[in-house]
Amino acid sequence: MIGRHRHLLGLEGLSREEILQVLDLATSMKEVLARPLKKVPSLRGKLVVNLFFEASTRTRSSFEIASKVLSADAVNWTASASSVTKGETLVDTARNLEAMRPDVLVIRHAAGGAPQLVSEHVACAVVSAGDGAHEHPSQGLLDCFTLREKLGTLEGKTVAIVGDVSHSRVARSDLHAMPKLGAKVRLCGPPTMIPQGIERLGGCTVHHDLREAVEGADAVVMLRIQHERIGDPLIPGTREYSKLWGLNARKAAEWLTPGCVILHPGPINRGVELSPEVADGPRSVILDQVQNGVAVRMAILYLLAGGSPAEVSAAGARS
């Protein structure tokens, strides 16, 4: 359980204490990843099924590695190689997989609310690995974990989230989590990519000028343009977008404070939202996010598969 929750479907319903429960446990999990033998028996005998209806590199691999480090068995399932291509419904697919007695179903789907629907028809724990433009809770948690690791705390810090906020499930999860940990959030992007009324979520502020949004910020989360979710073009072109809302080496040097770190959930459109010099530069913590994603997902799986922090410590001590 994560606090009161049997599933992890989003961060909107999690309290500050429940978010910290995951982040604190992830700190212990990261210590396991630093050992020469990256294996603990904490979830031995447990089964994790990854159901991905959308393409994924980082998230699916991260959940699979997290499962294996904890000694759980992991099964990967893709829509293209399943009975979905024969017309099977999402619920029927989930119920058939659930009949094989997994402990956790990790699901990514193009439709917002799909993990919630599955959770209402199965007995095992369900984790959203991203649904439509709704939420991407494990990414939001790893973003918070990385910021806490790099900045010491999110209390009183300012985070600018820049880009295609309208279609970003990462932005929504960040927006639901970061203010609960004390951070102030600024959203920035073209007017067509910022939903009206989003200021009501988490008390954020909205900006359309990049320099204004990143001035004095402790961290900047750059988002990619989600071409696969956009029907009509929301911007004239990527060249203009990059000029106005992209971050290059000159802007980073002139506009950002010395300690400001740069995050990106990936995959990066190099030369559009981030120049290669910035993506690979000293401010970038993008690969730290990838590494921390395994630790955070270990914590999520451990809690939802029936573990407890005390057992993690004991398991780590025995390994």
PDB file of C-alpha atoms in Angstrom:
ATOM      1  CA  MET A   1       0.000   0.000   0.000  1.00  0.00           C
ATOM      2  CA  ILE A   2       1.086   3.581  -0.626  1.00  0.00           C
ATOM      3  CA  GLY A   3      -0.516   5.244   2.352  1.00  0.00           C
ATOM      4  CA  ARG A   4      -4.231   4.549   1.868  1.00  0.00           C
ATOM      5  CA  HIS A   5      -3.862   3.490  -1.777  1.00  0.00           C
ATOM      6  CA  ARG A   6      -3.878  -0.027  -3.204  1.00  0.00           C
ATOM      7  CA  HIS A   7      -3.121   1.298  -6.714  1.00  0.00           C
ATOM      8  CA  LEU A   8      -0.969   4.107  -8.127  1.00  0.00           C
ATOM      9  CA  LEU A   9      -3.120   5.764 -10.801  1.00  0.00           C
ATOM     10  CA  GLY A  10      -1.983   9.375 -10.368  1.00  0.00           C
ATOM     11  CA  LEU A  11      -0.474  11.819  -7.898  1.00  0.00           C
ATOM     12  CA  GLU A  12      -3.519  14.072  -7.559  1.00  0.00           C
ATOM     13  CA  GLY A  13      -4.942  11.940  -4.755  1.00  0.00           C
ATOM     14  CA  LEU A  14      -1.666  11.378  -2.901  1.00  0.00           C
ATOM     15  CA  SER A  15      -0.890  13.436   0.186  1.00  0.00           C
ATOM     16  CA  ARG A  16       2.501  14.972   0.969  1.00  0.00           C
ATOM     17  CA  GLU A  17       3.144  12.160   3.460  1.00  0.00           C
ATOM     18  CA  GLU A  18       2.273   9.465   0.902  1.00  0.00           C
ATOM     19  CA  ILE A  19       4.612  11.028  -1.676  1.00  0.00           C
ATOM     20  CA  LEU A  20       7.390  11.201   0.908  1.00  0.00           C
ATOM     21  CA  GLN A  21       6.763   7.544   1.807  1.00  0.00           C
ATOM     22  CA  VAL A  22       7.728   6.571  -1.755  1.00  0.00           C
ATOM     23  CA  LEU A  23      10.647   9.006  -2.004  1.00  0.00           C
ATOM     24  CA  ASP A  24      12.160   7.967   1.328  1.00  0.00           C
ATOM     25  CA  LEU A  25      11.898   4.283   0.425  1.00  0.00           C
ATOM     26  CA  ALA A  26      13.423   5.016  -2.992  1.00  0.00           C
ATOM     27  CA  THR A  27      16.494   6.388  -1.202  1.00  0.00           C
ATOM     28  CA  SER A  28      17.032   2.948   0.358  1.00  0.00           C
ATOM     29  CA  MET A  29      16.344   1.305  -2.987  1.00  0.00           C
ATOM     30  CA  LYS A  30      18.991   3.456  -4.679  1.00  0.00           C
ATOM     31  CA  GLU A  31      21.546   2.150  -2.193  1.00  0.00           C
ATOM     32  CA  VAL A  32      20.762  -1.364  -3.446  1.00  0.00           C
ATOM     33  CA  LEU A  33      21.512  -0.250  -7.023  1.00  0.00           C
ATOM     34  CA  ALA A  34      24.943   1.011  -5.935  1.00  0.00           C
ATOM     35  CA  ARG A  35      26.021  -2.412  -4.669  1.00  0.00           C
ATOM     36  CA  PRO A  36      28.163  -4.787  -6.758  1.00  0.00           C
ATOM     37  CA  LEU A  37      25.377  -7.386  -6.463  1.00  0.00           C
ATOM     38  CA  LYS A  38      22.190  -5.570  -7.479  1.00  0.00           C
ATOM     39  CA  LYS A  39      19.701  -8.100  -6.190  1.00  0.00           C
ATOM     40  CA  VAL A  40      17.596  -8.407  -3.043  1.00  0.00           C
ATOM     41  CA  PRO A  41      14.974 -11.094  -2.336  1.00  0.00           C
ATOM     42  CA  SER A  42      12.321  -8.613  -1.236  1.00  0.00           C
ATOM     43  CA  LEU A  43       9.716  -9.595  -3.863  1.00  0.00           C
ATOM     44  CA  ARG A  44      10.770 -13.183  -4.480  1.00  0.00           C
ATOM     45  CA  GLY A  45       7.776 -15.184  -5.701  1.00  0.00           C
ATOM     46  CA  LYS A  46       5.894 -12.069  -6.843  1.00  0.00           C
ATOM     47  CA  LEU A  47       4.823 -11.508 -10.468  1.00  0.00           C
ATOM     48  CA  VAL A  48       4.771  -8.133 -12.234  1.00  0.00           C
ATOM     49  CA  VAL A  49       3.084  -7.862 -15.663  1.00  0.00           C
ATOM     50  CA  ASN A  50       3.898  -4.850 -17.837  1.00  0.00           C
ATOM     51  CA  LEU A  51       1.031  -4.074 -20.241  1.00  0.00           C
ATOM     52  CA  PHE A  52       2.144  -1.420 -22.690  1.00  0.00           C
ATOM     53  CA  PHE A  53      -0.331  -0.260 -25.329  1.00  0.00           C
ATOM     54  CA  GLU A  54       2.064   2.547 -26.335  1.00  0.00           C
ATOM     55  CA  ALA A  55       5.740   2.554 -27.236  1.00  0.00           C
ATOM     56  CA  SER A  56       8.148   2.995 -24.356  1.00  0.00           C
ATOM     57  CA  THR A  57      11.890   2.696 -23.854  1.00  0.00           C
ATOM     58  CA  ARG A  58      12.712   4.136 -20.435  1.00  0.00           C
ATOM     59  CA  THR A  59       9.549   3.425 -18.462  1.00  0.00           C
ATOM     60  CA  ARG A  60       9.046  -0.204 -19.445  1.00  0.00           C
ATOM     61  CA  SER A  61      12.745  -1.046 -19.068  1.00  0.00           C
ATOM     62  CA  SER A  62      12.806   0.743 -15.728  1.00  0.00           C
ATOM     63  CA  PHE A  63       9.836  -1.221 -14.351  1.00  0.00           C
ATOM     64  CA  GLU A  64      11.337  -4.470 -15.653  1.00  0.00           C
ATOM     65  CA  ILE A  65      14.731  -3.788 -14.064  1.00  0.00           C
ATOM     66  CA  ALA A  66      13.080  -2.663 -10.834  1.00  0.00           C
ATOM     67  CA  SER A  67      11.134  -5.942 -10.698  1.00  0.00           C
ATOM     68  CA  LYS A  68      14.213  -8.065 -11.316  1.00  0.00           C
ATOM     69  CA  VAL A  69      16.398  -6.261  -8.759  1.00  0.00           C
ATOM     70  CA  LEU A  70      13.714  -7.062  -6.185  1.00  0.00           C
ATOM     71  CA  SER A  71      13.695 -10.722  -7.390  1.00  0.00           C
ATOM     72  CA  ALA A  72      10.152 -10.534  -8.772  1.00  0.00           C
ATOM     73  CA  ASP A  73       9.327 -12.215 -12.087  1.00  0.00           C
ATOM     74  CA  ALA A  74       8.533  -9.689 -14.827  1.00  0.00           C
ATOM     75  CA  VAL A  75       6.462 -10.388 -17.953  1.00  0.00           C
ATOM     76  CA  ASN A  76       6.359  -7.823 -20.749  1.00  0.00           C
ATOM     77  CA  TRP A  77       3.255  -7.612 -22.917  1.00  0.00           C
ATOM     78  CA  THR A  78       2.677  -5.414 -25.971  1.00  0.00           C
ATOM     79  CA  ALA A  79      -0.585  -4.701 -27.786  1.00  0.00           C
ATOM     80  CA  SER A  80       0.807  -5.502 -31.237  1.00  0.00           C
ATOM     81  CA  ALA A  81       1.541  -9.125 -30.262  1.00  0.00           C
ATOM     82  CA  SER A  82      -1.686  -9.825 -28.418  1.00  0.00           C
ATOM     83  CA  SER A  83      -5.364 -10.639 -28.873  1.00  0.00           C
ATOM     84  CA  VAL A  84      -6.108  -6.896 -28.886  1.00  0.00           C
ATOM     85  CA  THR A  85      -5.310  -7.051 -32.599  1.00  0.00           C
ATOM     86  CA  LYS A  86      -8.214  -9.539 -32.855  1.00  0.00           C
ATOM     87  CA  GLY A  87     -10.682  -7.195 -31.200  1.00  0.00           C
ATOM     88  CA  GLU A  88     -10.312  -8.089 -27.516  1.00  0.00           C
ATOM     89  CA  THR A  89     -11.298  -5.283 -25.161  1.00  0.00           C
ATOM     90  CA  LEU A  90      -8.989  -3.688 -22.616  1.00  0.00           C
ATOM     91  CA  VAL A  91     -10.984  -5.078 -19.713  1.00  0.00           C
ATOM     92  CA  ASP A  92     -11.061  -8.599 -21.178  1.00  0.00           C
ATOM     93  CA  THR A  93      -7.305  -8.466 -21.754  1.00  0.00           C
ATOM     94  CA  ALA A  94      -6.674  -7.300 -18.211  1.00  0.00           C
ATOM     95  CA  ARG A  95      -9.009  -9.900 -16.683  1.00  0.00           C
ATOM     96  CA  ASN A  96      -7.374 -12.707 -18.672  1.00  0.00           C
ATOM     97  CA  LEU A  97      -3.911 -11.623 -17.546  1.00  0.00           C
ATOM     98  CA  GLU A  98      -5.166 -11.214 -14.003  1.00  0.00           C
ATOM     99  CA  ALA A  99      -6.367 -14.836 -14.068  1.00  0.00           C
ATOM    100  CA  MET A 100      -2.664 -15.798 -14.227  1.00  0.00           C
ATOM    101  CA  ARG A 101      -2.367 -14.296 -10.706  1.00  0.00           C
ATOM    102  CA  PRO A 102       0.055 -11.391 -11.084  1.00  0.00           C
ATOM    103  CA  ASP A 103       0.647  -9.255  -8.008  1.00  0.00           C
ATOM    104  CA  VAL A 104       1.001  -5.986  -9.945  1.00  0.00           C
ATOM    105  CA  LEU A 105      -0.201  -4.866 -13.388  1.00  0.00           C
ATOM    106  CA  VAL A 106       1.747  -1.945 -14.841  1.00  0.00           C
ATOM    107  CA  ILE A 107      -0.223  -0.370 -17.678  1.00  0.00           C
ATOM    108  CA  ARG A 108       0.438   2.352 -20.246  1.00  0.00           C
ATOM    109  CA  HIS A 109      -2.397   3.345 -22.555  1.00  0.00           C
ATOM    110  CA  ALA A 110      -3.208   6.158 -24.986  1.00  0.00           C
ATOM    111  CA  ALA A 111      -6.601   6.721 -23.350  1.00  0.00           C
ATOM    112  CA  GLY A 112      -6.766   8.759 -20.179  1.00  0.00           C
ATOM    113  CA  GLY A 113      -8.443   6.754 -17.417  1.00  0.00           C
ATOM    114  CA  ALA A 114      -7.538   3.311 -18.818  1.00  0.00           C
ATOM    115  CA  PRO A 115      -5.554   2.259 -15.688  1.00  0.00           C
ATOM    116  CA  GLN A 116      -8.464   3.418 -13.507  1.00  0.00           C
ATOM    117  CA  LEU A 117     -10.863   1.266 -15.569  1.00  0.00           C
ATOM    118  CA  VAL A 118      -8.595  -1.773 -15.266  1.00  0.00           C
ATOM    119  CA  SER A 119      -8.220  -1.263 -11.511  1.00  0.00           C
ATOM    120  CA  GLU A 120     -12.014  -1.548 -11.159  1.00  0.00           C
ATOM    121  CA  HIS A 121     -12.051  -5.015 -12.759  1.00  0.00           C
ATOM    122  CA  VAL A 122      -9.013  -6.782 -11.260  1.00  0.00           C
ATOM    123  CA  ALA A 123      -8.013  -7.805  -7.748  1.00  0.00           C
ATOM    124  CA  CYS A 124      -4.271  -7.122  -8.024  1.00  0.00           C
ATOM    125  CA  ALA A 125      -2.541  -3.757  -7.685  1.00  0.00           C
ATOM    126  CA  VAL A 126      -2.501  -1.519 -10.776  1.00  0.00           C
ATOM    127  CA  VAL A 127       0.189   1.053 -11.582  1.00  0.00           C
ATOM    128  CA  SER A 128      -0.272   3.671 -14.287  1.00  0.00           C
ATOM    129  CA  ALA A 129       2.798   4.000 -16.483  1.00  0.00           C
ATOM    130  CA  GLY A 130       1.132   6.919 -18.261  1.00  0.00           C
ATOM    131  CA  ASP A 131      -2.405   7.282 -19.628  1.00  0.00           C
ATOM    132  CA  GLY A 132      -3.221   9.699 -22.425  1.00  0.00           C
ATOM    133  CA  ALA A 133      -2.652  13.284 -21.324  1.00  0.00           C
ATOM    134  CA  HIS A 134      -3.856  12.470 -17.793  1.00  0.00           C
ATOM    135  CA  GLU A 135      -0.905  11.535 -15.556  1.00  0.00           C
ATOM    136  CA  HIS A 136       2.448   9.755 -15.447  1.00  0.00           C
ATOM    137  CA  PRO A 137       2.788   9.242 -11.688  1.00  0.00           C
ATOM    138  CA  SER A 138       6.070   7.329 -11.552  1.00  0.00           C
ATOM    139  CA  GLN A 139       7.724  10.040 -13.699  1.00  0.00           C
ATOM    140  CA  GLY A 140       6.358  12.729 -11.402  1.00  0.00           C
ATOM    141  CA  LEU A 141       7.752  10.907  -8.379  1.00  0.00           C
ATOM    142  CA  LEU A 142      11.178  10.414  -9.950  1.00  0.00           C
ATOM    143  CA  ASP A 143      11.270  14.084 -10.921  1.00  0.00           C
ATOM    144  CA  CYS A 144      10.608  15.002  -7.272  1.00  0.00           C
ATOM    145  CA  PHE A 145      13.185  12.463  -6.102  1.00  0.00           C
ATOM    146  CA  THR A 146      15.823  13.887  -8.471  1.00  0.00           C
ATOM    147  CA  LEU A 147      15.098  17.476  -7.445  1.00  0.00           C
ATOM    148  CA  ARG A 148      15.257  16.593  -3.763  1.00  0.00           C
ATOM    149  CA  GLU A 149      18.546  14.803  -4.372  1.00  0.00           C
ATOM    150  CA  LYS A 150      20.080  17.716  -6.310  1.00  0.00           C
ATOM    151  CA  LEU A 151      18.582  20.666  -4.388  1.00  0.00           C
ATOM    152  CA  GLY A 152      18.336  19.114  -0.910  1.00  0.00           C
ATOM    153  CA  THR A 153      14.648  19.933  -0.643  1.00  0.00           C
ATOM    154  CA  LEU A 154      11.757  21.226  -2.731  1.00  0.00           C
ATOM    155  CA  GLU A 155      10.568  23.469   0.093  1.00  0.00           C
ATOM    156  CA  GLY A 156      10.720  27.066  -1.123  1.00  0.00           C
ATOM    157  CA  LYS A 157      12.231  26.124  -4.492  1.00  0.00           C
ATOM    158  CA  THR A 158      10.956  27.371  -7.854  1.00  0.00           C
ATOM    159  CA  VAL A 159      10.478  24.950 -10.747  1.00  0.00           C
ATOM    160  CA  ALA A 160       9.707  26.098 -14.304  1.00  0.00           C
ATOM    161  CA  ILE A 161       7.960  23.566 -16.568  1.00  0.00           C
ATOM    162  CA  VAL A 162       8.355  24.583 -20.210  1.00  0.00           C
ATOM    163  CA  GLY A 163       6.752  23.279 -23.378  1.00  0.00           C
ATOM    164  CA  ASP A 164       3.674  21.355 -24.508  1.00  0.00           C
ATOM    165  CA  VAL A 165       1.809  21.362 -21.192  1.00  0.00           C
ATOM    166  CA  SER A 166      -1.548  20.622 -22.875  1.00  0.00           C
ATOM    167  CA  HIS A 167      -0.556  17.109 -23.896  1.00  0.00           C
ATOM    168  CA  SER A 168       1.944  16.360 -21.129  1.00  0.00           C
ATOM    169  CA  ARG A 169       0.948  13.795 -18.514  1.00  0.00           C
ATOM    170  CA  VAL A 170       4.344  14.433 -16.914  1.00  0.00           C
ATOM    171  CA  ALA A 171       3.498  18.099 -16.393  1.00  0.00           C
ATOM    172  CA  ARG A 172       0.236  17.160 -14.669  1.00  0.00           C
ATOM    173  CA  SER A 173       1.902  14.705 -12.310  1.00  0.00           C
ATOM    174  CA  ASP A 174       4.670  17.225 -11.534  1.00  0.00           C
ATOM    175  CA  LEU A 175       2.022  19.852 -10.913  1.00  0.00           C
ATOM    176  CA  HIS A 176       0.135  17.592  -8.518  1.00  0.00           C
ATOM    177  CA  ALA A 177       3.258  16.582  -6.581  1.00  0.00           C
ATOM    178  CA  MET A 178       5.759  19.442  -6.442  1.00  0.00           C
ATOM    179  CA  PRO A 179       3.566  22.032  -4.675  1.00  0.00           C
ATOM    180  CA  LYS A 180       2.732  19.432  -2.004  1.00  0.00           C
ATOM    181  CA  LEU A 181       6.466  19.278  -1.258  1.00  0.00           C
ATOM    182  CA  GLY A 182       6.678  23.062  -0.996  1.00  0.00           C
ATOM    183  CA  ALA A 183       7.811  24.043  -4.493  1.00  0.00           C
ATOM    184  CA  LYS A 184       6.440  26.929  -6.532  1.00  0.00           C
ATOM    185  CA  VAL A 185       5.674  25.921 -10.117  1.00  0.00           C
ATOM    186  CA  ARG A 186       5.732  28.148 -13.198  1.00  0.00           C
ATOM    187  CA  LEU A 187       4.285  26.876 -16.477  1.00  0.00           C
ATOM    188  CA  CYS A 188       5.589  28.293 -19.754  1.00  0.00           C
ATOM    189  CA  GLY A 189       4.865  27.718 -23.417  1.00  0.00           C
ATOM    190  CA  PRO A 190       2.897  28.954 -26.414  1.00  0.00           C
ATOM    191  CA  PRO A 191      -0.668  29.998 -25.487  1.00  0.00           C
ATOM    192  CA  THR A 192      -1.985  27.128 -27.609  1.00  0.00           C
ATOM    193  CA  MET A 193      -0.063  24.635 -25.455  1.00  0.00           C
ATOM    194  CA  ILE A 194      -1.185  25.905 -22.029  1.00  0.00           C
ATOM    195  CA  PRO A 195      -4.717  24.789 -21.000  1.00  0.00           C
ATOM    196  CA  GLN A 196      -6.993  27.574 -19.827  1.00  0.00           C
ATOM    197  CA  GLY A 197      -7.572  27.566 -16.080  1.00  0.00           C
ATOM    198  CA  ILE A 198      -4.592  25.331 -15.289  1.00  0.00           C
ATOM    199  CA  GLU A 199      -3.519  27.893 -12.675  1.00  0.00           C
ATOM    200  CA  ARG A 200      -6.108  26.304 -10.410  1.00  0.00           C
ATOM    201  CA  LEU A 201      -4.016  23.121 -10.272  1.00  0.00           C
ATOM    202  CA  GLY A 202      -1.436  23.520  -7.548  1.00  0.00           C
ATOM    203  CA  GLY A 203      -1.545  27.314  -7.565  1.00  0.00           C
ATOM    204  CA  CYS A 204       0.975  27.596 -10.392  1.00  0.00           C
ATOM    205  CA  THR A 205       1.626  30.702 -12.466  1.00  0.00           C
ATOM    206  CA  VAL A 206       1.473  30.805 -16.264  1.00  0.00           C
ATOM    207  CA  HIS A 207       4.052  32.521 -18.468  1.00  0.00           C
ATOM    208  CA  HIS A 208       4.492  32.774 -22.204  1.00  0.00           C
ATOM    209  CA  ASP A 209       7.950  34.358 -22.128  1.00  0.00           C
ATOM    210  CA  LEU A 210      10.747  31.852 -21.489  1.00  0.00           C
ATOM    211  CA  ARG A 211      13.157  34.344 -19.941  1.00  0.00           C
ATOM    212  CA  GLU A 212      10.518  35.500 -17.474  1.00  0.00           C
ATOM    213  CA  ALA A 213       9.625  31.896 -16.560  1.00  0.00           C
ATOM    214  CA  VAL A 214      13.175  30.675 -15.867  1.00  0.00           C
ATOM    215  CA  GLU A 215      14.492  33.817 -14.158  1.00  0.00           C
ATOM    216  CA  GLY A 216      15.606  32.854 -10.637  1.00  0.00           C
ATOM    217  CA  ALA A 217      14.310  29.278 -11.024  1.00  0.00           C
ATOM    218  CA  ASP A 218      16.063  26.468  -9.165  1.00  0.00           C
ATOM    219  CA  ALA A 219      15.112  23.911 -11.810  1.00  0.00           C
ATOM    220  CA  VAL A 220      13.705  23.814 -15.332  1.00  0.00           C
ATOM    221  CA  VAL A 221      11.727  20.847 -16.666  1.00  0.00           C
ATOM    222  CA  MET A 222      11.751  20.936 -20.466  1.00  0.00           C
ATOM    223  CA  LEU A 223       8.954  19.055 -22.259  1.00  0.00           C
ATOM    224  CA  ARG A 224       8.931  17.788 -25.807  1.00  0.00           C
ATOM    225  CA  ILE A 225       6.235  18.582 -28.361  1.00  0.00           C
ATOM    226  CA  GLN A 226       3.890  15.581 -28.320  1.00  0.00           C
ATOM    227  CA  HIS A 227       3.322  15.302 -32.057  1.00  0.00           C
ATOM    228  CA  GLU A 228       1.601  11.923 -31.637  1.00  0.00           C
ATOM    229  CA  ARG A 229      -1.150  13.496 -29.485  1.00  0.00           C
ATOM    230  CA  ILE A 230      -1.687  16.680 -31.505  1.00  0.00           C
ATOM    231  CA  GLY A 231      -4.403  16.665 -34.153  1.00  0.00           C
ATOM    232  CA  ASP A 232      -4.097  20.158 -35.566  1.00  0.00           C
ATOM    233  CA  PRO A 233      -0.773  22.009 -35.467  1.00  0.00           C
ATOM    234  CA  LEU A 234      -0.548  24.218 -32.366  1.00  0.00           C
ATOM    235  CA  ILE A 235       2.540  26.111 -33.504  1.00  0.00           C
ATOM    236  CA  PRO A 236       3.688  27.421 -36.902  1.00  0.00           C
ATOM    237  CA  GLY A 237       6.772  25.189 -36.878  1.00  0.00           C
ATOM    238  CA  THR A 238       9.523  23.684 -34.739  1.00  0.00           C
ATOM    239  CA  ARG A 239      12.014  26.333 -35.886  1.00  0.00           C
ATOM    240  CA  GLU A 240       9.947  29.158 -34.431  1.00  0.00           C
ATOM    241  CA  TYR A 241       9.163  27.091 -31.342  1.00  0.00           C
ATOM    242  CA  SER A 242      12.861  26.487 -30.720  1.00  0.00           C
ATOM    243  CA  LYS A 243      13.632  30.174 -31.147  1.00  0.00           C
ATOM    244  CA  LEU A 244      11.022  31.285 -28.609  1.00  0.00           C
ATOM    245  CA  TRP A 245      10.719  28.387 -26.133  1.00  0.00           C
ATOM    246  CA  GLY A 246      13.780  26.222 -26.729  1.00  0.00           C
ATOM    247  CA  LEU A 247      16.774  26.361 -24.378  1.00  0.00           C
ATOM    248  CA  ASN A 248      20.212  26.694 -25.950  1.00  0.00           C
ATOM    249  CA  ALA A 249      23.659  27.292 -24.461  1.00  0.00           C
ATOM    250  CA  ARG A 250      23.448  31.084 -24.738  1.00  0.00           C
ATOM    251  CA  LYS A 251      20.086  31.340 -23.016  1.00  0.00           C
ATOM    252  CA  ALA A 252      21.189  28.902 -20.293  1.00  0.00           C
ATOM    253  CA  ALA A 253      24.342  30.907 -19.614  1.00  0.00           C
ATOM    254  CA  GLU A 254      22.621  34.313 -19.597  1.00  0.00           C
ATOM    255  CA  TRP A 255      19.214  33.538 -18.055  1.00  0.00           C
ATOM    256  CA  LEU A 256      19.683  30.701 -15.541  1.00  0.00           C
ATOM    257  CA  THR A 257      21.074  31.000 -12.031  1.00  0.00           C
ATOM    258  CA  PRO A 258      24.389  29.160 -11.456  1.00  0.00           C
ATOM    259  CA  GLY A 259      22.767  26.338  -9.464  1.00  0.00           C
ATOM    260  CA  CYS A 260      19.771  25.789 -11.739  1.00  0.00           C
ATOM    261  CA  VAL A 261      19.388  22.175 -12.944  1.00  0.00           C
ATOM    262  CA  ILE A 262      17.656  21.009 -16.123  1.00  0.00           C
ATOM    263  CA  LEU A 263      15.338  17.997 -16.342  1.00  0.00           C
ATOM    264  CA  HIS A 264      13.616  16.298 -19.279  1.00  0.00           C
ATOM    265  CA  PRO A 265      11.374  13.198 -19.178  1.00  0.00           C
ATOM    266  CA  GLY A 266      12.623  12.000 -22.566  1.00  0.00           C
ATOM    267  CA  PRO A 267      12.754  11.326 -25.383  1.00  0.00           C
ATOM    268  CA  ILE A 268      14.494  14.595 -26.290  1.00  0.00           C
ATOM    269  CA  ASN A 269      13.907  16.380 -29.573  1.00  0.00           C
ATOM    270  CA  ARG A 270      17.462  17.695 -29.817  1.00  0.00           C
ATOM    271  CA  GLY A 271      17.632  21.108 -31.372  1.00  0.00           C
ATOM    272  CA  VAL A 272      13.958  21.809 -30.644  1.00  0.00           C
ATOM    273  CA  GLU A 273      13.290  22.120 -26.898  1.00  0.00           C
ATOM    274  CA  LEU A 274      16.919  21.554 -25.909  1.00  0.00           C
ATOM    275  CA  SER A 275      20.172  22.098 -27.775  1.00  0.00           C
ATOM    276  CA  PRO A 276      22.661  19.211 -27.529  1.00  0.00           C
ATOM    277  CA  GLU A 277      25.063  21.426 -25.554  1.00  0.00           C
ATOM    278  CA  VAL A 278      22.435  21.942 -22.851  1.00  0.00           C
ATOM    279  CA  ALA A 279      21.082  18.385 -22.888  1.00  0.00           C
ATOM    280  CA  ASP A 280      24.586  17.013 -22.320  1.00  0.00           C
ATOM    281  CA  GLY A 281      25.925  19.956 -20.297  1.00  0.00           C
ATOM    282  CA  PRO A 282      26.798  20.285 -16.604  1.00  0.00           C
ATOM    283  CA  ARG A 283      23.336  21.528 -15.603  1.00  0.00           C
ATOM    284  CA  SER A 284      21.596  18.485 -17.078  1.00  0.00           C
ATOM    285  CA  VAL A 285      20.341  15.821 -14.657  1.00  0.00           C
ATOM    286  CA  ILE A 286      18.494  13.891 -17.354  1.00  0.00           C
ATOM    287  CA  LEU A 287      20.481  10.679 -16.940  1.00  0.00           C
ATOM    288  CA  ASP A 288      20.146  11.001 -13.148  1.00  0.00           C
ATOM    289  CA  GLN A 289      16.378  10.965 -13.743  1.00  0.00           C
ATOM    290  CA  VAL A 290      16.707   7.704 -15.673  1.00  0.00           C
ATOM    291  CA  GLN A 291      18.772   6.103 -12.914  1.00  0.00           C
ATOM    292  CA  ASN A 292      16.494   7.380 -10.176  1.00  0.00           C
ATOM    293  CA  GLY A 293      13.508   6.043 -12.082  1.00  0.00           C
ATOM    294  CA  VAL A 294      14.574   2.480 -11.278  1.00  0.00           C
ATOM    295  CA  ALA A 295      14.862   3.236  -7.553  1.00  0.00           C
ATOM    296  CA  VAL A 296      11.500   5.001  -7.456  1.00  0.00           C
ATOM    297  CA  ARG A 297       9.781   2.173  -9.335  1.00  0.00           C
ATOM    298  CA  MET A 298      11.366  -0.367  -6.998  1.00  0.00           C
ATOM    299  CA  ALA A 299       9.777   1.522  -4.129  1.00  0.00           C
ATOM    300  CA  ILE A 300       6.380   1.629  -5.880  1.00  0.00           C
ATOM    301  CA  LEU A 301       6.378  -2.088  -6.696  1.00  0.00           C
ATOM    302  CA  TYR A 302       7.594  -3.004  -3.247  1.00  0.00           C
ATOM    303  CA  LEU A 303       4.868  -1.081  -1.473  1.00  0.00           C
ATOM    304  CA  LEU A 304       2.056  -2.247  -3.753  1.00  0.00           C
ATOM    305  CA  ALA A 305       3.166  -5.886  -3.821  1.00  0.00           C
ATOM    306  CA  GLY A 306       2.900  -6.129  -0.076  1.00  0.00           C
ATOM    307  CA  GLY A 307       6.274  -5.089   1.295  1.00  0.00           C
ATOM    308  CA  SER A 308       7.135  -2.642   4.029  1.00  0.00           C
ATOM    309  CA  PRO A 309      10.126  -0.317   4.597  1.00  0.00           C
ATOM    310  CA  ALA A 310      11.272  -2.416   7.558  1.00  0.00           C
ATOM    311  CA  GLU A 311      11.467  -5.493   5.325  1.00  0.00           C
ATOM    312  CA  VAL A 312      13.518  -3.534   2.780  1.00  0.00           C
ATOM    313  CA  SER A 313      16.109  -2.696   5.401  1.00  0.00           C
ATOM    314  CA  ALA A 314      16.210  -6.267   6.599  1.00  0.00           C
ATOM    315  CA  ALA A 315      16.482  -7.611   3.070  1.00  0.00           C
ATOM    316  CA  GLY A 316      19.256  -5.185   2.271  1.00  0.00           C
ATOM    317  CA  ALA A 317      21.165  -6.123   5.402  1.00  0.00           C
ATOM    318  CA  ARG A 318      20.967  -9.837   4.526  1.00  0.00           C
ATOM    319  CA  SER A 319      22.138  -9.410   0.931  1.00  0.00           C
TER     320      SER A 319
END
